[in-house]
mmCIF file of C-alpha atoms and ligand atoms in Angstrom:
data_model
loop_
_atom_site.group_PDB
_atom_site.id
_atom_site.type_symbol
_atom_site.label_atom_id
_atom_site.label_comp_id
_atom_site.label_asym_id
_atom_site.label_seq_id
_atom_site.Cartn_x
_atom_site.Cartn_y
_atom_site.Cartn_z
ATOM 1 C CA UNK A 11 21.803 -3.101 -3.808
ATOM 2 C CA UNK A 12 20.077 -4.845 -6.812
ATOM 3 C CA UNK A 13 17.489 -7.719 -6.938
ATOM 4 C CA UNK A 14 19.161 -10.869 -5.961
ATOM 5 C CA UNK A 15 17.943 -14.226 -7.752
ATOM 6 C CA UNK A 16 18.140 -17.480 -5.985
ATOM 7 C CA UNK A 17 19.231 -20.687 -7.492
ATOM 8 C CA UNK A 18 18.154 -23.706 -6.295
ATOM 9 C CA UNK A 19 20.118 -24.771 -3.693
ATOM 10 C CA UNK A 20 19.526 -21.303 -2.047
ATOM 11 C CA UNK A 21 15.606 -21.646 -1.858
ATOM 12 C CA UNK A 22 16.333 -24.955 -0.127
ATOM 13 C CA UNK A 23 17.664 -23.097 2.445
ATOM 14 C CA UNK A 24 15.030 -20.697 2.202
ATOM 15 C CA UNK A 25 12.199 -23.536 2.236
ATOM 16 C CA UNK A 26 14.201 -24.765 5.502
ATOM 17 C CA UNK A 27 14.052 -21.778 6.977
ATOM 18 C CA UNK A 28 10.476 -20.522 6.031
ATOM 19 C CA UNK A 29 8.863 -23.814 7.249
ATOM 20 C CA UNK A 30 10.742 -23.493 11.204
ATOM 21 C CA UNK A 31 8.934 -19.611 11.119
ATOM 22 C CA UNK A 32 5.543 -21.389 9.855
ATOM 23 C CA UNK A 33 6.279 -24.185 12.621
ATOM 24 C CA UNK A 34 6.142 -21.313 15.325
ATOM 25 C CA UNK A 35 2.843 -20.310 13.934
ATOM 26 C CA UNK A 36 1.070 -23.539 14.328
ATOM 27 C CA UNK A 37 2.630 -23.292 17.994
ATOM 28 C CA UNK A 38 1.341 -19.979 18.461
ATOM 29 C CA UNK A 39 -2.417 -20.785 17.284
ATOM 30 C CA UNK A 40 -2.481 -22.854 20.192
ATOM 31 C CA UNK A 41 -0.520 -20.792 22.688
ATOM 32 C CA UNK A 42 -2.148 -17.240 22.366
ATOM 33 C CA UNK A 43 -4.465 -17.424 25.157
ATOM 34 C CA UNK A 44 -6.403 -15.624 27.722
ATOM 35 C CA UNK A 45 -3.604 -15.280 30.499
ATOM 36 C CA UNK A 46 -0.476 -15.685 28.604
ATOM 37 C CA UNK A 47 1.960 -12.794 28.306
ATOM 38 C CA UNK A 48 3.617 -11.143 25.231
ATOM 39 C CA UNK A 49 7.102 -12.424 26.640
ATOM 40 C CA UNK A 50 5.861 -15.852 27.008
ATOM 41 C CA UNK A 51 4.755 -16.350 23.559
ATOM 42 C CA UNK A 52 8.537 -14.864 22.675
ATOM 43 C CA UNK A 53 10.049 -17.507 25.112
ATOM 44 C CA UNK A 54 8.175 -19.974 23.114
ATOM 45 C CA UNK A 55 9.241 -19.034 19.672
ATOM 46 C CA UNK A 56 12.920 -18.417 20.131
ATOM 47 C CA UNK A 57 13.221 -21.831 21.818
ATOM 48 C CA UNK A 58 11.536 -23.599 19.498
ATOM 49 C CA UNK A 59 13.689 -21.811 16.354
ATOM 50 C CA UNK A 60 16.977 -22.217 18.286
ATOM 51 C CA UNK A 61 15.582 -26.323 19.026
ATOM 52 C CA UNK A 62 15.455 -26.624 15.175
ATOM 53 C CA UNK A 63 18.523 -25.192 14.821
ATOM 54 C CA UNK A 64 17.854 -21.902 13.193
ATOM 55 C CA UNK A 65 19.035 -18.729 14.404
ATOM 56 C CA UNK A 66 15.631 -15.382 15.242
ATOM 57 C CA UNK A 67 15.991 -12.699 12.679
ATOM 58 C CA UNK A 68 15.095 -9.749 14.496
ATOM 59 C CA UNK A 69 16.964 -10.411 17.694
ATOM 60 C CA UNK A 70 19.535 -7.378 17.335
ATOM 61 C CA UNK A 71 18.148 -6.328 14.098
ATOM 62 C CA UNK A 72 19.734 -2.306 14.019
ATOM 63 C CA UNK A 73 17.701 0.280 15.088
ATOM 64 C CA UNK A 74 17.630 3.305 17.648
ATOM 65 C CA UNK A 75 18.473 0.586 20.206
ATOM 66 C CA UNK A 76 19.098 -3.067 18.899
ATOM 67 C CA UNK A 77 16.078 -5.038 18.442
ATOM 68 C CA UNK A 78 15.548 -6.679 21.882
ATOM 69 C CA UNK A 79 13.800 -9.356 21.065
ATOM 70 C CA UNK A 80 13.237 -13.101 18.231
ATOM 71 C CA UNK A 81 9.757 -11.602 17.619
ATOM 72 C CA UNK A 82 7.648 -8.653 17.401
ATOM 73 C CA UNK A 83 4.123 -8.807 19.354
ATOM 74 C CA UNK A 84 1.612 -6.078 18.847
ATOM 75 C CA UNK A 85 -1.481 -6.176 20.681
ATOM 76 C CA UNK A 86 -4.833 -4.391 19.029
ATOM 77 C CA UNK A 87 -4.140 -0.208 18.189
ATOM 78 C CA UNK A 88 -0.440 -1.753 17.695
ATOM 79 C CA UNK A 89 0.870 -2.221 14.091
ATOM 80 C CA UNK A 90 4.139 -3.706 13.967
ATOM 81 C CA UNK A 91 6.674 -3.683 15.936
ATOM 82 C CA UNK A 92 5.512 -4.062 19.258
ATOM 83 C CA UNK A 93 7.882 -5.380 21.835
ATOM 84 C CA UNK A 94 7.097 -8.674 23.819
ATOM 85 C CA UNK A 95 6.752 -8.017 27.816
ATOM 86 C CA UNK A 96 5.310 -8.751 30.609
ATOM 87 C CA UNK A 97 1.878 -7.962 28.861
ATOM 88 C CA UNK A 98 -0.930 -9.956 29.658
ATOM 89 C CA UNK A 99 -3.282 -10.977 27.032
ATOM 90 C CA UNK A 100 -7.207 -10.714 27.703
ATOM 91 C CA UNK A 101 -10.158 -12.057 25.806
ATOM 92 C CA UNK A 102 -10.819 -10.022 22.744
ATOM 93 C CA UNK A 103 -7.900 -8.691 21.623
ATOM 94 C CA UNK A 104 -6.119 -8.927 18.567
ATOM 95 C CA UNK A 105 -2.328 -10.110 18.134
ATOM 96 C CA UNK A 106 -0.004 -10.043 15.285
ATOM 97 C CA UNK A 107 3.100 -11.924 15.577
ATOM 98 C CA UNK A 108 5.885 -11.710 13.679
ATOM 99 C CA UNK A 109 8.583 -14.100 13.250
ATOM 100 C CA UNK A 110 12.086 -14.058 11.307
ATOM 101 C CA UNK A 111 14.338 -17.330 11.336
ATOM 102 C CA UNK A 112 17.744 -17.923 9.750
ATOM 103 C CA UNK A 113 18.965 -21.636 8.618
ATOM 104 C CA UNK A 114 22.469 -21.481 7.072
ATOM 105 C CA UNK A 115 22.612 -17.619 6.333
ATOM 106 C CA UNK A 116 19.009 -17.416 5.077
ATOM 107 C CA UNK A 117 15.829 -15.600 6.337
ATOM 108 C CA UNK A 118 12.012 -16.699 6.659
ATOM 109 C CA UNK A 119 9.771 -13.731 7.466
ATOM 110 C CA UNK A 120 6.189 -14.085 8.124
ATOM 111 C CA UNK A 121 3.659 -12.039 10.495
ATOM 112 C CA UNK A 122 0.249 -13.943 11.363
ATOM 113 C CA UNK A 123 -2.654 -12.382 13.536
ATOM 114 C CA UNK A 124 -4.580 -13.652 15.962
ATOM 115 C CA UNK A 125 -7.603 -13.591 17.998
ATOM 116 C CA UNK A 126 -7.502 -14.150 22.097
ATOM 117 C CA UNK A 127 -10.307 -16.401 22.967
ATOM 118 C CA UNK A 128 -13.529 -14.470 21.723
ATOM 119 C CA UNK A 129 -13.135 -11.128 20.026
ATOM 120 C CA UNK A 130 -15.864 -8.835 18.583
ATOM 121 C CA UNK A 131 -17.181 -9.445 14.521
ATOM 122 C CA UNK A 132 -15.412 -6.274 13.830
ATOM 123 C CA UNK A 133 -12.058 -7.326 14.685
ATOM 124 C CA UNK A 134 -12.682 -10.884 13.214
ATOM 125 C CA UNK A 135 -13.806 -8.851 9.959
ATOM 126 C CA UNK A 136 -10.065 -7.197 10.349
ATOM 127 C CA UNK A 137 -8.228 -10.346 10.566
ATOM 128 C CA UNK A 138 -10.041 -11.827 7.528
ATOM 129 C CA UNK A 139 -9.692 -9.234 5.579
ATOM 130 C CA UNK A 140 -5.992 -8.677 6.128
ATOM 131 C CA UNK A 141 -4.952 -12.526 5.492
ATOM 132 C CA UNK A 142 -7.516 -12.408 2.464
ATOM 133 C CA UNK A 143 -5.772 -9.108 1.405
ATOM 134 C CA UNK A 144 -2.296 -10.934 1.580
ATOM 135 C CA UNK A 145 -3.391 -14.414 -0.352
ATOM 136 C CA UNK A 146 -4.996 -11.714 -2.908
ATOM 137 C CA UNK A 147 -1.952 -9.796 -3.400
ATOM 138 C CA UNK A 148 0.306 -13.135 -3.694
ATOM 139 C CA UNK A 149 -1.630 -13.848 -6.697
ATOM 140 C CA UNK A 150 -0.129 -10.781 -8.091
ATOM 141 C CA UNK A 151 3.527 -12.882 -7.653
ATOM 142 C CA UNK A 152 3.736 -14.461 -10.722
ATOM 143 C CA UNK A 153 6.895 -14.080 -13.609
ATOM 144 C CA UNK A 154 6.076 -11.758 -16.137
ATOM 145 C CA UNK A 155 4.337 -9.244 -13.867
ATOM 146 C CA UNK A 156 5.077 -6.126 -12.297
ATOM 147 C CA UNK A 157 6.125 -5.319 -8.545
ATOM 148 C CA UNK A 158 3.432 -2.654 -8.362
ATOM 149 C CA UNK A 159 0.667 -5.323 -9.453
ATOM 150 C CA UNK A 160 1.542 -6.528 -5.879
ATOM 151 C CA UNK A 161 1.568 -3.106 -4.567
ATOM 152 C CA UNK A 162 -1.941 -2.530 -6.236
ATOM 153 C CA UNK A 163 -3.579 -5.571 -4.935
ATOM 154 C CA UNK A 164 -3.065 -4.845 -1.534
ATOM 155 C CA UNK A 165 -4.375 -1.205 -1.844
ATOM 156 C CA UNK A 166 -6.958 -1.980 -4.085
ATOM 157 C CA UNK A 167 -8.439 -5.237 -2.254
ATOM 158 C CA UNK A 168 -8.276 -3.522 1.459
ATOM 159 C CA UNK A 169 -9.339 0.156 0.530
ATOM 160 C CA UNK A 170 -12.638 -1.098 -1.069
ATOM 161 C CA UNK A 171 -13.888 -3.575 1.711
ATOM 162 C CA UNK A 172 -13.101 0.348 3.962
ATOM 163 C CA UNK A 173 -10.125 -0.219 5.872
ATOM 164 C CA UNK A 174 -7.120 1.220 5.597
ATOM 165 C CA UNK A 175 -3.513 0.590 4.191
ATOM 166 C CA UNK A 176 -0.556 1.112 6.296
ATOM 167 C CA UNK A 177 2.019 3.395 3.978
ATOM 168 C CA UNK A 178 4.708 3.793 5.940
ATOM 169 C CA UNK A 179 6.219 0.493 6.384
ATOM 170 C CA UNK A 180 6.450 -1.624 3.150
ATOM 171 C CA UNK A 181 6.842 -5.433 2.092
ATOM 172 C CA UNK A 182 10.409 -6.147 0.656
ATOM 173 C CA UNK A 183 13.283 -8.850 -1.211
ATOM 174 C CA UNK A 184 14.226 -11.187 1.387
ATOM 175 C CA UNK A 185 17.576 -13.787 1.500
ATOM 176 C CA UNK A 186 20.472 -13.607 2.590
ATOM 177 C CA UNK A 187 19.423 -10.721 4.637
ATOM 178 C CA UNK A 188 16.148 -9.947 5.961
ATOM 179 C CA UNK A 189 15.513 -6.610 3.772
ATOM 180 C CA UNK A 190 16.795 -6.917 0.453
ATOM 181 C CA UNK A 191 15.550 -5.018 -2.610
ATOM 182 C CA UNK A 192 13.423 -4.163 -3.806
ATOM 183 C CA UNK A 193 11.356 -2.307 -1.748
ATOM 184 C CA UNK A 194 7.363 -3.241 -2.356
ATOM 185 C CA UNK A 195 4.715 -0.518 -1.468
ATOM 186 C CA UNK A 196 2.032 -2.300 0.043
ATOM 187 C CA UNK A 197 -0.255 0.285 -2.351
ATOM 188 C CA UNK A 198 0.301 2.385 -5.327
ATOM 189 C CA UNK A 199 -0.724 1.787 -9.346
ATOM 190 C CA UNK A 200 -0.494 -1.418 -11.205
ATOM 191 C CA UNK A 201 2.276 -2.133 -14.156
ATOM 192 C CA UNK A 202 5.464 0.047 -13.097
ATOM 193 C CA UNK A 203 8.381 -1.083 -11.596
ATOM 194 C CA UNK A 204 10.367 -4.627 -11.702
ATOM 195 C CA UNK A 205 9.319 -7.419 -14.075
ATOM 196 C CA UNK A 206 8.788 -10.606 -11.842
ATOM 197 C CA UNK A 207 11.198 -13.285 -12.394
ATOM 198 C CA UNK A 208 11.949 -16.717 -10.989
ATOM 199 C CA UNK A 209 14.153 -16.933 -8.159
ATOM 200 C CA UNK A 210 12.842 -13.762 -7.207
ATOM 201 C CA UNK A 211 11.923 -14.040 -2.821
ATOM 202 C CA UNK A 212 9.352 -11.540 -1.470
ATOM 203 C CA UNK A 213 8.536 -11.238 1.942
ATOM 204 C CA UNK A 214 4.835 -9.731 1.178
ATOM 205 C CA UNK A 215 2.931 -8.123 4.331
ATOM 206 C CA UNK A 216 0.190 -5.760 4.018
ATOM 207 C CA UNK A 217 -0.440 -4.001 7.543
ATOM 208 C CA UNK A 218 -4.268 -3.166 7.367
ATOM 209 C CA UNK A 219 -6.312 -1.184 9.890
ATOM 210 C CA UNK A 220 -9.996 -0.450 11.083
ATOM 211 C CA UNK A 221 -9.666 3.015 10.435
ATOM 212 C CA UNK A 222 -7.567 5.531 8.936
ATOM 213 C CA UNK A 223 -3.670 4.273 8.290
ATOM 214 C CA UNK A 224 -1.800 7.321 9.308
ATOM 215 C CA UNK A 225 0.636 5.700 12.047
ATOM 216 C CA UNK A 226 3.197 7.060 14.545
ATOM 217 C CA UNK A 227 5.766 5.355 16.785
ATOM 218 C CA UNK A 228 5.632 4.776 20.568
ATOM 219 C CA UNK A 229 8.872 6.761 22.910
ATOM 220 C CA UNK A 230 10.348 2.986 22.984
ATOM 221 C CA UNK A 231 11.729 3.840 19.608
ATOM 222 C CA UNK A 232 10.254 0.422 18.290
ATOM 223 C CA UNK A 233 6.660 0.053 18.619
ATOM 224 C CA UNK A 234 4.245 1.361 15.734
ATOM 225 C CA UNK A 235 0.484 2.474 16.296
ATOM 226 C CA UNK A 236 -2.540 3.660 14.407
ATOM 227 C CA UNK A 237 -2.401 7.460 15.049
ATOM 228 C CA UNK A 238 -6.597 7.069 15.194
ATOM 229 C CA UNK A 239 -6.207 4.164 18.274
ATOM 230 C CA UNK A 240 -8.120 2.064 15.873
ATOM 231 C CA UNK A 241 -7.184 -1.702 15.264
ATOM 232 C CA UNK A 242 -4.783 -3.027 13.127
ATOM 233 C CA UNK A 243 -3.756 -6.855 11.869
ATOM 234 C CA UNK A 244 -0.743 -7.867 10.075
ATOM 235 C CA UNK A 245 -0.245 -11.035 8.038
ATOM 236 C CA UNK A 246 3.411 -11.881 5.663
ATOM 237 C CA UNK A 247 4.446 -14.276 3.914
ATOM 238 C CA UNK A 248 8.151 -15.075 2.253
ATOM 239 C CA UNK A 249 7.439 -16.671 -0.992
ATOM 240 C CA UNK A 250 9.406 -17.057 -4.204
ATOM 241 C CA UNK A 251 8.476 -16.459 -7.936
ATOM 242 C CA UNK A 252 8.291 -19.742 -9.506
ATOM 243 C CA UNK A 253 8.808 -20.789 -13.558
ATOM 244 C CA UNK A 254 5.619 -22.529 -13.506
ATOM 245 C CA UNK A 255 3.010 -19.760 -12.472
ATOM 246 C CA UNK A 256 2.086 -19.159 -8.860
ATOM 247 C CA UNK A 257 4.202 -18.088 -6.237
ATOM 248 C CA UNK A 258 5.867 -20.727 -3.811
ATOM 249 C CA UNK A 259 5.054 -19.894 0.016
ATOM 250 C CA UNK A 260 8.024 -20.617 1.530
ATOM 251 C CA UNK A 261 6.157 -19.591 4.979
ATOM 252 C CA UNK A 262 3.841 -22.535 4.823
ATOM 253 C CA UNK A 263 1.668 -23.598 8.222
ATOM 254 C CA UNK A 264 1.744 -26.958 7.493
HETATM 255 N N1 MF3 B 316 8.670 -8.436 9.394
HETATM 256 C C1 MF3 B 316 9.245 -7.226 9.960
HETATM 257 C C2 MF3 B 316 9.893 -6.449 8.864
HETATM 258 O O1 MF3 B 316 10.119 -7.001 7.814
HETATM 259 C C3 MF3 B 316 10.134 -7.547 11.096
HETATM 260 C C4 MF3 B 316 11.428 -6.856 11.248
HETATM 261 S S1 MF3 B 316 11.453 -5.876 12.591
HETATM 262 C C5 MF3 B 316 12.815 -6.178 13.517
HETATM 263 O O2 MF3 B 316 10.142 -5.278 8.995
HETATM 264 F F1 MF3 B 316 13.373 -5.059 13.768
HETATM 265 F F2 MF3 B 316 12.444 -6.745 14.588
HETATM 266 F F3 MF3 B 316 13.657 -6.968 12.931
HETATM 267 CO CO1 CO B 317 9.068 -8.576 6.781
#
């Protein structure tokens, strides 16, 4: 499949789409509590993107068994993946939710992570770093440049602050479906690969952990966690190459 560029009218859709995931976020910051289950903070986001009229992502997305679920909730040694339940939160973990919406046959794609209540300076370093690792990398997603600049950023940025780099699941086009090429290493060397261009959509997500990033998958099929049981955060945005410079985050919390 080859490297899709949207015109205009098709990043409106995207923008509309983008900003009901980054809606769900600012719900979330409040709801991820002490108390509250995984499944609850599901029930909250796939009401609030069917309410706005949008359509979850993930919610049969393919896999060994259809994806059960509109998001994916992983909870501390958990990467991605993780599938909401009757979980209970507690005070000091970590949680990285990910959300995918449709509006009119496009996607928004963006994983945030949070603490519950009061959680250790390590695991706050963790979820700093990873969301500083992503709004590093994004200015990497300019026209002109190279996909691996992107790639490199994230590596580059993560690996020398000591944590690790998730390399088996990658950041990737997004559109008209929710994985479109090309396929972006979240590490690897700078200048190869694509030349950034406008109209180009990204959803970027470096998946960064405490320790080492070797990861292996849980016997649900779905859920992905450090192989060390060390923790790990996950932050994405979908964003779009812009003429003028910068990227556009289309995945805005605001
Ligand atoms: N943001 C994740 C990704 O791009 C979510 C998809 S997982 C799904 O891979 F299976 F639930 F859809
Ligand atoms: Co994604």
């Amino acid at each position: 499949m080859a490297v899709t560029l949207k015109n205009k009218v098709e990043l409106d859709l995207m923008r509309r789409a983008g900003r009901i995931v980054g809606e769900c976020h600012l719900l979330l910051r409040e709801a991820v509590r002490p108390g509250v289950t995984t499944a609850q903070l599901n029930r909250l986001v796939h009401e609030y993107i069917v309410k706005q009229g949008g359509v979850p992502s993930f919610l049969g997305y393919p896999g060994p068994t259809p994806y059960p679920a509109a998001t994916c909730i992983s909870v501390n040694d958990e990467i991605v993946h993780g599938i909401p339940g009757p979980r209970i939160l507690h005070e000091g973990d970590i949680v990285s939710i990910d959300i995918g919406a449709i509006w009119q046959g496009y996607h928004g794609d963006s994983a945030w992570s949070y603490p519950v209540g009061r959680v250790k300076p390590a695991a706050q370093a963790l979820l700093d770093v990873t969301e500083q690792t992503l709004y590093h990398a994004l200015e990497f997603a300019r026209a002109g440049g190279r996909l691996s600049d992107i790639s490199h950023a994230i590596q580059s940025y993560a690996e020398a602050r000591g944590y690790g780099v998730v390399r088996k699941y990658i950041s990737h086009g997004v559109g008209r479906s929710l994985h479109e090429d090309p396929q972006i290493r979240n590490y690897g060397e700078p200048g190869k690969g694509l030349r950034l261009q406008p109209g180009m959509t990204f959803a970027i997500e470096p998946m960064i952990t405490q320790g080492h990033y070797e990861s292996r998958e849980l016997a649900d099929n779905w859920t992905v966690v450090t192989l060390d049981g060390s923790l790990a955060a996950h932050f994405e945005h979908t964003i779009a190459i812009t003429e003028s410079g910068g990227p556009e985050i289309l995945t805005r919390q605001d």
